[in-house]
Amino acid sequence: MNDLRFMDLVSNWLDGSLCAIESEELQAVLESSADRRSEFVDLCGLDADLRLMSEVVIGTPVGADSLRAPTKAKSVRALGSFGLIAAIAAGLFLTIGYEIGRDRKSDAEQQIATSQVASSDSDEVVESGCAVLSRVVDAKFAGDVQYHEGDSLQPGQFKLLSGAVQIDFFSGATMLIDEAAEVKLISSWEAECAQGKVTMHVPPLAIGFRLTLPGMKVVDLGTEFAVEVDGAESSLHVFDGEVEAHVPGSQMQIIREGNSLKKATDRGVVMGISKAADFPSVEEFERRKEEYYQRKTKQWRAAMNTVRSDERILGCYQFWRWEDEKWDRLVNNFAIPKLPYSHGSAVGARWVDGRWPSKPALEFKSPGDRVRINLGKDQYEGLTMAAWIRVDGLDRKYNALLLSDGYEDGEPHWQIEKSGRLMFSVSYMRFPPPNGQQFDPYRQDQVYSSPQVVNTDGRRWHHVAVTFDATTGEAVQYFDGKAVSREVSEHHLGNRKVTFGPCAIGNWGMPIEGVPFPVRNLNGRVDEFLIYKEPLSGDEISNLYELGIPN
């Protein structure tokens, strides 16, 4: 084999256009010649790009090459020294031949899972995903897996039954899916579409992104395009820029703006005109999103009318803000009957989007951020606190949800430990002994901790709740509608009460000038906080969770 032919075969492998016959030809020469194997390794010199694409590059050599060199001649010219990674790639090639870039590790065949945050021995957080689910609108997914906005996605199957989603790949490419579709995420640079319609936007940074369909492989050259897969038929539609279309048995074609290419099993390729209106678009996504959240807000407000008129409720802080309000520091208590003195006042915290775009929330970031409330000094035989929160970081040893100012007799503190455990506590003074003997009065804290349930998993909202029965000393803590701990304090004595007085949501206490105080501010967002004067049942907590789920 002469040098020109060898270079041509290697270039085809690098840009993913190697056919089965060429694969056999290249594999034969590599098996028979040590010099060619050495040359192959040298030619695969994608050192800088491979480092950039980290671990996914071994599984996606074609996508990596496409990023740097969309044409054959350019691919070969771009080659240089390569080293260990290229040797591994060469070994993979010898092992699996033409199917390299298609056969993936076995876990890629499994239903896609959200990325898990893991810690190495040095406790440095690492990421194992390849994309982020950036937007979700009224979506239902196959199987038991539930996805949420902000989830990092690992390589694997992704099946949408209805609704719409946007997936942002780590490479910078964006995928829109509307209605039923099935795709497989291969890496940050590659995906497959097995069924349905998908629209891709690929900015210059992500040029080379690959999308494989039945009977067709698409390599982007910086553009916006869509694909449709219906059984054995695949079609490509280019709306902006141009893409490479590789169809086995045919020459690679450049499909440009306004054109389409259709491939069926029993027919050749058919050129046509692209129709953007038939595919998911940003405009349609935004329209659908606005309609969905308007409907969601209307349903939620109707449900909250029942909640706020519950005779057991003391505080119904919905974190609702009117745009024409001159002062935006008021946090209304919507409980009925109204208690004007119990309205909250935002300090430092700023208004942002809540669980969904049209639902306001307050964001707590600095050590001074808080919402001041005062529910009076009335005493009760129990309590319930329930809130929708988004935790951006567990920065403090104790991260406040609601803390009474002084932590006096019967006053509650509800926090999240740095480890992610919910912690509820109430402070009581000791009873004097019945025989009248002198004793040293001191406080006895009753502390209740859940297992670790809270983490800083992207932008996900969670519902947290705690109920406390002051007559029995039992506290139950809930996470996303389910009880995660149920405890009775060994220190509890009967005939106790609880009270609130001045409190802060998202922080602790009113600072005394000149006196240092512990920093316990929440790093995150709150967009609903309910306080009852009785412990609610598990079913009632579950109902509160169900009526407020964001998606």
XYZ file of C-alpha atoms in Angstrom:
551
model
C 0.000 0.000 0.000
C 1.428 3.368 -0.952
C 1.619 6.336 1.382
C -1.193 8.257 -0.298
C -3.669 5.400 0.089
C -2.655 4.794 3.693
C -3.070 8.488 4.526
C -6.469 8.489 2.846
C -7.682 5.527 4.929
C -6.457 7.029 8.176
C -8.079 10.347 7.329
C -11.373 8.575 6.621
C -11.187 6.852 9.993
C -10.492 10.146 11.727
C -13.480 11.909 10.195
C -15.815 8.906 10.558
C -16.359 8.165 6.864
C -14.486 4.841 6.766
C -16.669 2.219 5.083
C -16.538 -1.506 5.869
C -14.285 -2.376 2.909
C -11.840 0.399 3.769
C -11.878 -0.707 7.404
C -10.781 -4.210 6.434
C -8.085 -2.747 4.197
C -6.696 -0.512 6.920
C -6.891 -3.206 9.572
C -4.949 -5.616 7.334
C -2.080 -3.216 6.769
C -1.872 -2.338 10.464
C -1.768 -5.997 11.437
C 1.006 -6.737 8.930
C 3.304 -3.741 9.381
C 4.880 -2.440 12.591
C 6.001 0.688 10.721
C 2.440 1.409 9.632
C 1.193 0.911 13.188
C 3.788 3.370 14.432
C 2.883 5.795 11.687
C -0.791 5.412 12.501
C -0.151 6.388 16.095
C 1.821 9.422 14.980
C -0.874 10.422 12.517
C -3.480 10.324 15.216
C -1.836 13.326 16.828
C -4.827 15.090 18.338
C -3.090 15.842 21.554
C -4.554 19.230 22.329
C -8.102 18.407 21.247
C -8.103 15.049 23.014
C -6.979 16.668 26.228
C -9.727 19.214 25.799
C -12.334 16.496 25.394
C -11.024 14.512 28.348
C -12.183 10.931 28.835
C -14.883 10.930 26.135
C -12.344 11.215 23.371
C -11.440 7.540 23.387
C -15.038 6.686 22.651
C -15.432 9.493 20.133
C -12.325 9.794 17.993
C -14.313 10.860 14.968
C -16.103 13.662 16.747
C -12.824 14.866 18.130
C -11.302 14.976 14.704
C -14.315 16.595 13.173
C -13.963 19.400 15.652
C -10.515 20.249 14.467
C -10.599 19.184 10.822
C -13.852 18.744 8.932
C -12.161 17.839 5.643
C -9.892 14.918 4.856
C -6.917 16.956 3.704
C -7.153 19.166 6.738
C -7.347 16.137 9.006
C -4.093 14.713 7.800
C -2.311 18.028 7.875
C -3.413 18.595 11.422
C -1.878 15.364 12.717
C 1.109 15.409 15.023
C 2.618 13.572 17.970
C 0.066 11.821 20.107
C 1.381 9.396 22.701
C -0.487 7.092 25.005
C -4.046 8.179 24.215
C -3.565 7.576 20.510
C -2.022 4.179 21.227
C -5.131 3.268 23.167
C -7.290 4.505 20.309
C -5.242 2.420 17.873
C -5.673 -0.620 20.081
C -9.397 -0.096 20.143
C -9.417 0.211 16.393
C -7.621 -3.085 15.928
C -10.084 -4.715 18.251
C -13.406 -3.495 16.950
C -12.637 -2.180 13.456
C -15.416 -0.378 11.643
C -17.672 -0.262 14.631
C -15.356 1.995 16.563
C -17.284 5.057 17.590
C -20.536 3.081 17.572
C -20.078 0.322 20.121
C -19.974 1.934 23.515
C -19.405 0.740 26.978
C -22.236 -1.387 28.258
C -23.666 1.135 30.650
C -24.478 3.417 27.737
C -27.229 0.967 26.831
C -28.935 1.494 30.133
C -31.568 4.102 30.770
C -29.788 7.377 31.201
C -29.169 8.437 34.764
C -28.544 11.812 36.224
C -24.940 12.482 36.952
C -23.792 11.569 40.427
C -21.662 13.923 42.399
C -18.729 11.948 43.683
C -15.738 12.744 45.760
C -12.238 11.481 45.236
C -9.865 10.635 48.032
C -8.988 14.299 48.205
C -12.698 15.171 48.565
C -12.626 17.077 45.296
C -16.040 16.941 43.633
C -15.943 15.330 40.183
C -18.472 15.300 37.317
C -19.308 12.201 35.249
C -21.953 13.651 32.936
C -21.790 14.879 29.335
C -24.761 17.299 29.195
C -27.192 19.355 31.260
C -30.976 19.217 31.080
C -31.353 22.965 30.883
C -35.124 23.294 30.350
C -38.106 21.031 30.945
C -41.720 21.827 30.026
C -44.542 19.501 31.025
C -42.352 16.493 30.263
C -43.008 12.815 30.943
C -40.251 10.242 30.626
C -40.133 6.502 30.107
C -39.491 4.258 33.097
C -39.168 5.312 36.701
C -36.504 7.938 36.076
C -37.555 11.504 36.734
C -35.531 14.389 35.378
C -35.440 17.955 36.568
C -34.075 21.187 35.209
C -30.400 21.480 35.988
C -29.736 17.734 36.126
C -26.396 16.661 34.706
C -26.914 13.752 32.304
C -24.608 10.789 31.887
C -24.186 8.947 28.569
C -27.113 6.618 27.933
C -30.670 6.304 26.621
C -33.047 9.257 26.966
C -36.688 8.605 26.100
C -39.254 11.404 26.163
C -42.926 10.360 26.105
C -44.452 13.858 25.922
C -43.653 17.496 26.618
C -40.485 19.307 25.608
C -36.895 19.473 26.839
C -33.665 21.248 26.000
C -30.335 19.462 26.444
C -27.098 21.479 26.543
C -24.058 19.310 25.770
C -20.821 20.150 27.532
C -19.275 20.828 24.098
C -21.686 23.753 23.622
C -24.161 22.088 21.223
C -27.857 22.382 22.112
C -30.608 19.845 21.381
C -34.352 20.614 21.387
C -36.799 17.724 21.654
C -40.544 18.198 21.378
C -42.988 15.359 21.982
C -42.129 11.655 21.862
C -38.534 10.923 20.894
C -35.737 8.554 21.794
C -32.090 9.561 21.731
C -28.875 8.192 23.152
C -26.247 10.512 24.542
C -22.838 9.157 23.600
C -20.557 11.922 24.795
C -20.261 15.704 24.910
C -19.661 15.562 21.172
C -21.974 12.852 19.918
C -25.521 11.520 20.128
C -27.822 9.140 18.307
C -31.480 9.646 17.401
C -33.482 6.428 17.222
C -36.986 7.916 16.926
C -38.727 11.277 16.714
C -37.745 14.839 15.815
C -34.700 16.682 17.134
C -33.408 20.174 16.376
C -29.726 20.983 16.930
C -27.999 24.333 17.321
C -24.222 24.053 17.107
C -22.175 27.212 17.768
C -18.633 27.569 16.372
C -17.114 26.213 19.581
C -18.902 22.873 19.063
C -18.246 22.419 15.338
C -17.790 18.727 14.687
C -20.719 17.538 16.801
C -21.988 14.207 15.444
C -25.539 12.921 15.291
C -26.148 9.379 14.068
C -29.470 8.225 12.593
C -30.487 4.879 11.126
C -28.602 4.742 7.785
C -27.025 8.181 8.126
C -24.358 9.988 10.092
C -24.336 13.786 10.367
C -21.213 15.797 11.190
C -21.930 19.435 11.910
C -19.859 22.237 10.403
C -21.372 25.016 12.510
C -25.065 25.351 11.901
C -28.679 24.751 12.883
C -30.303 21.612 11.600
C -32.952 19.043 12.471
C -33.435 15.342 11.960
C -36.465 13.093 11.904
C -36.482 9.340 12.400
C -39.672 7.443 11.658
C -39.058 3.714 11.729
C -36.493 2.898 9.047
C -36.685 6.345 7.423
C -34.266 9.099 8.374
C -34.122 12.653 7.124
C -31.830 15.629 7.614
C -32.981 19.264 7.298
C -30.512 22.169 7.359
C -31.810 25.612 8.356
C -28.527 27.495 8.688
C -24.920 26.786 7.636
C -23.983 23.322 6.377
C -23.382 19.782 7.563
C -21.695 16.636 6.304
C -24.051 13.734 5.590
C -22.433 10.281 5.506
C -24.591 7.504 4.059
C -22.977 4.041 3.806
C -22.337 3.153 0.163
C -22.579 6.780 -0.984
C -20.190 9.677 -1.264
C -20.197 12.099 1.625
C -22.443 15.056 0.812
C -22.446 18.622 2.078
C -26.045 19.641 2.839
C -26.493 23.384 2.925
C -29.086 25.821 4.273
C -32.580 25.270 2.896
C -31.943 21.687 1.767
C -32.827 18.272 3.114
C -31.702 14.697 2.593
C -33.933 11.652 3.123
C -32.807 8.027 3.460
C -35.026 4.944 3.597
C -33.918 1.327 3.881
C -35.253 0.264 0.489
C -34.422 3.435 -1.409
C -31.447 5.653 -2.084
C -30.984 9.152 -0.827
C -33.478 11.811 -1.915
C -32.698 15.524 -1.867
C -35.420 18.002 -0.953
C -36.277 21.317 0.697
C -35.969 21.732 4.447
C -39.087 22.766 6.402
C -38.199 24.444 9.685
C -41.852 24.761 10.700
C -42.117 20.966 11.017
C -39.476 20.737 13.753
C -38.944 21.880 17.336
C -37.944 25.550 17.503
C -36.931 28.005 20.196
C -40.014 30.112 19.447
C -42.401 27.176 19.825
C -40.559 26.034 22.944
C -40.977 29.478 24.563
C -44.665 29.663 23.598
C -45.321 26.242 25.059
C -43.346 27.060 28.181
C -45.273 30.303 28.775
C -48.644 28.576 28.377
C -47.630 25.728 30.678
C -46.427 27.956 33.489
C -49.438 30.275 33.250
C -51.625 27.197 33.699
C -49.366 25.920 36.493
C -49.503 29.241 38.359
C -53.299 29.389 38.104
C -53.665 25.850 39.480
C -51.179 26.495 42.280
C -52.863 29.716 43.413
C -56.256 28.016 43.457
C -54.833 25.228 45.630
C -53.146 27.717 47.957
C -56.502 29.397 48.645
C -57.439 26.261 50.563
C -54.075 26.122 52.346
C -54.135 29.752 53.500
C -57.623 29.431 55.015
C -56.723 26.333 57.085
C -57.658 27.213 60.667
C -54.355 25.734 61.876
C -52.073 27.924 59.768
C -50.101 30.776 61.356
C -47.826 31.809 58.504
C -48.447 31.422 54.774
C -45.492 33.118 53.138
C -45.930 32.546 49.402
C -43.115 34.911 48.425
C -45.355 36.622 45.911
C -44.323 40.033 44.613
C -46.230 42.526 42.513
C -44.177 44.349 39.897
C -45.794 47.734 40.636
C -44.946 47.564 44.325
C -42.728 50.562 45.162
C -41.020 48.888 48.080
C -40.106 45.287 47.441
C -39.119 44.417 51.013
C -42.586 43.233 52.111
C -43.101 39.465 52.354
C -46.843 39.019 52.821
C -48.362 36.525 55.210
C -51.353 35.302 53.157
C -52.874 33.329 56.046
C -56.618 33.919 56.611
C -57.680 35.671 58.818
C -55.003 38.224 58.126
C -52.501 39.141 60.824
C -50.825 42.361 59.569
C -48.170 42.281 62.283
C -46.968 38.913 61.011
C -45.974 40.091 57.521
C -42.309 39.533 56.835
C -39.602 41.984 55.868
C -36.814 41.021 53.467
C -33.345 42.141 54.509
C -30.645 41.954 51.860
C -32.252 39.059 49.980
C -33.190 39.822 46.363
C -36.161 38.766 44.252
C -35.423 36.107 41.630
C -37.241 33.326 39.760
C -38.674 30.578 41.937
C -39.771 27.019 41.193
C -40.963 28.121 37.761
C -40.346 31.311 35.755
C -43.489 33.189 36.777
C -43.194 32.247 40.471
C -41.058 34.727 42.495
C -38.606 33.672 45.199
C -36.084 35.342 47.471
C -32.413 34.542 47.079
C -30.187 34.445 50.157
C -26.448 34.839 49.569
C -24.668 37.213 51.937
C -24.318 36.708 55.740
C -26.871 39.467 56.320
C -29.665 38.174 54.062
C -32.855 37.124 55.858
C -36.632 37.582 56.163
C -37.741 38.925 59.519
C -41.110 37.684 60.840
C -42.906 37.773 64.175
C -45.678 35.300 64.987
C -46.207 36.518 68.574
C -45.680 34.739 71.886
C -48.764 32.509 71.880
C -48.022 28.940 72.915
C -49.079 25.792 71.063
C -48.962 22.053 71.611
C -47.081 21.439 68.405
C -46.013 22.866 65.081
C -45.403 22.195 61.410
C -42.986 24.029 59.141
C -42.862 23.310 55.393
C -40.879 25.104 52.696
C -39.835 24.933 49.065
C -36.089 25.589 48.880
C -33.219 25.490 46.394
C -29.880 24.977 48.107
C -26.924 26.357 46.139
C -24.311 25.506 48.750
C -23.969 24.271 52.323
C -21.360 26.828 53.321
C -21.915 26.972 57.068
C -21.764 24.436 59.865
C -25.488 25.153 60.286
C -27.487 26.657 57.401
C -30.673 28.336 58.562
C -34.207 27.580 57.435
C -36.015 29.258 60.357
C -34.455 30.277 63.670
C -36.070 32.110 66.567
C -34.092 35.134 67.698
C -33.189 34.133 71.224
C -33.824 30.380 71.299
C -35.813 30.865 74.477
C -38.019 28.308 76.248
C -40.088 26.377 73.677
C -38.672 28.196 70.639
C -37.664 26.152 67.577
C -34.593 26.149 65.370
C -34.713 24.431 61.974
C -31.512 24.160 59.968
C -29.501 22.098 57.481
C -26.196 20.755 58.695
C -23.148 21.093 56.457
C -23.371 17.328 55.914
C -26.835 17.717 54.336
C -28.878 16.461 57.319
C -32.045 18.308 58.322
C -31.818 19.355 61.984
C -34.743 20.458 64.107
C -34.246 21.495 67.730
C -36.243 23.111 70.498
C -34.902 24.513 73.737
C -36.607 23.997 77.119
C -35.775 25.049 80.648
C -35.499 22.229 83.147
C -38.398 21.676 85.530
C -37.668 22.303 89.239
C -37.651 19.105 91.343
C -41.040 18.334 92.967
C -39.616 18.254 96.515
C -38.695 21.930 96.393
C -34.965 21.310 96.591
C -32.700 23.895 95.082
C -31.457 23.096 91.565
C -29.375 24.678 88.907
C -31.762 25.651 86.107
C -30.335 25.285 82.637
C -31.610 24.649 79.177
C -32.074 21.186 77.777
C -31.981 21.166 73.973
C -33.944 18.493 72.167
C -32.170 17.884 68.870
C -33.539 15.796 65.980
C -31.455 15.021 62.878
C -32.462 13.281 59.655
C -30.147 11.221 57.467
C -28.234 13.148 54.813
C -30.878 14.206 52.258
C -29.947 17.692 51.069
C -27.249 18.285 48.508
C -26.377 21.045 46.108
C -27.557 19.182 43.022
C -27.695 21.918 40.454
C -30.809 24.050 40.383
C -33.235 21.500 41.758
C -36.010 22.584 44.109
C -36.946 20.443 47.093
C -39.793 20.400 49.596
C -38.713 20.075 53.229
C -40.987 19.838 56.261
C -40.887 19.077 59.977
C -43.668 18.334 62.450
C -43.240 18.430 66.233
C -45.663 17.208 68.894
C -44.802 19.034 72.156
C -46.916 16.655 74.214
C -45.088 13.488 73.116
C -41.726 14.935 72.046
C -41.927 13.325 68.608
C -40.452 15.122 65.594
C -40.892 13.877 62.021
C -38.871 15.341 59.170
C -39.832 15.089 55.503
C -37.990 15.480 52.208
C -39.954 15.779 48.952
C -43.138 14.558 50.584
C -41.687 11.473 52.301
C -40.799 11.003 55.970
C -37.022 10.606 56.348
C -36.780 10.559 60.158
C -39.090 10.017 63.133
C -37.672 10.491 66.636
C -38.768 10.985 70.245
C -36.197 12.843 72.332
C -34.958 11.053 75.438
C -34.875 14.451 77.126
C -38.510 15.263 76.509
C -40.788 15.797 79.473
C -44.550 16.078 79.054
C -46.688 19.184 79.351
C -44.462 21.268 77.080
C -45.433 24.011 74.634
C -43.850 25.683 71.634
C -43.811 29.334 70.669
C -42.225 31.456 67.955
C -41.859 35.175 68.710
C -39.424 37.114 66.481
C -37.780 34.773 63.955
C -35.722 34.876 60.786
C -36.171 32.779 57.642
C -32.830 31.939 56.066
C -30.670 33.307 58.898
C -30.325 33.649 62.639
C -31.413 36.491 64.830
C -31.174 40.215 65.043
C -27.522 41.170 65.442
C -26.683 43.109 68.574
C -24.437 45.998 67.747
C -20.845 45.230 68.673
C -21.539 41.605 69.596
C -20.308 38.866 67.218
C -22.932 36.273 66.264
C -22.739 32.948 64.422
C -23.118 33.162 60.643
C -25.832 30.721 59.602
C -27.249 32.278 56.443
C -28.757 30.013 53.808
C -27.044 29.946 50.418
C -30.000 29.393 48.103
C -33.599 30.349 47.415
C -36.939 30.091 49.215
C -40.267 30.605 47.450
C -42.791 29.238 49.974
C -42.748 28.887 53.761
C -45.758 27.580 55.733
C -46.061 27.489 59.540
C -48.853 25.661 61.405
C -49.686 25.527 65.097
C -50.203 21.740 65.006
C -48.295 18.781 63.600
C -49.773 17.803 60.214
C -50.124 14.172 59.192
C -47.844 12.460 56.692
C -50.601 12.519 54.073
C -51.079 16.256 54.520
C -47.330 16.867 54.044
C -47.416 14.692 50.927
C -50.333 16.747 49.572
C -48.441 20.013 50.146
C -45.551 18.545 48.167
C -47.761 17.323 45.314
C -49.542 20.641 44.779
C -46.257 22.551 44.545
C -44.086 20.282 42.349
C -42.390 22.548 39.780
C -42.643 20.229 36.744
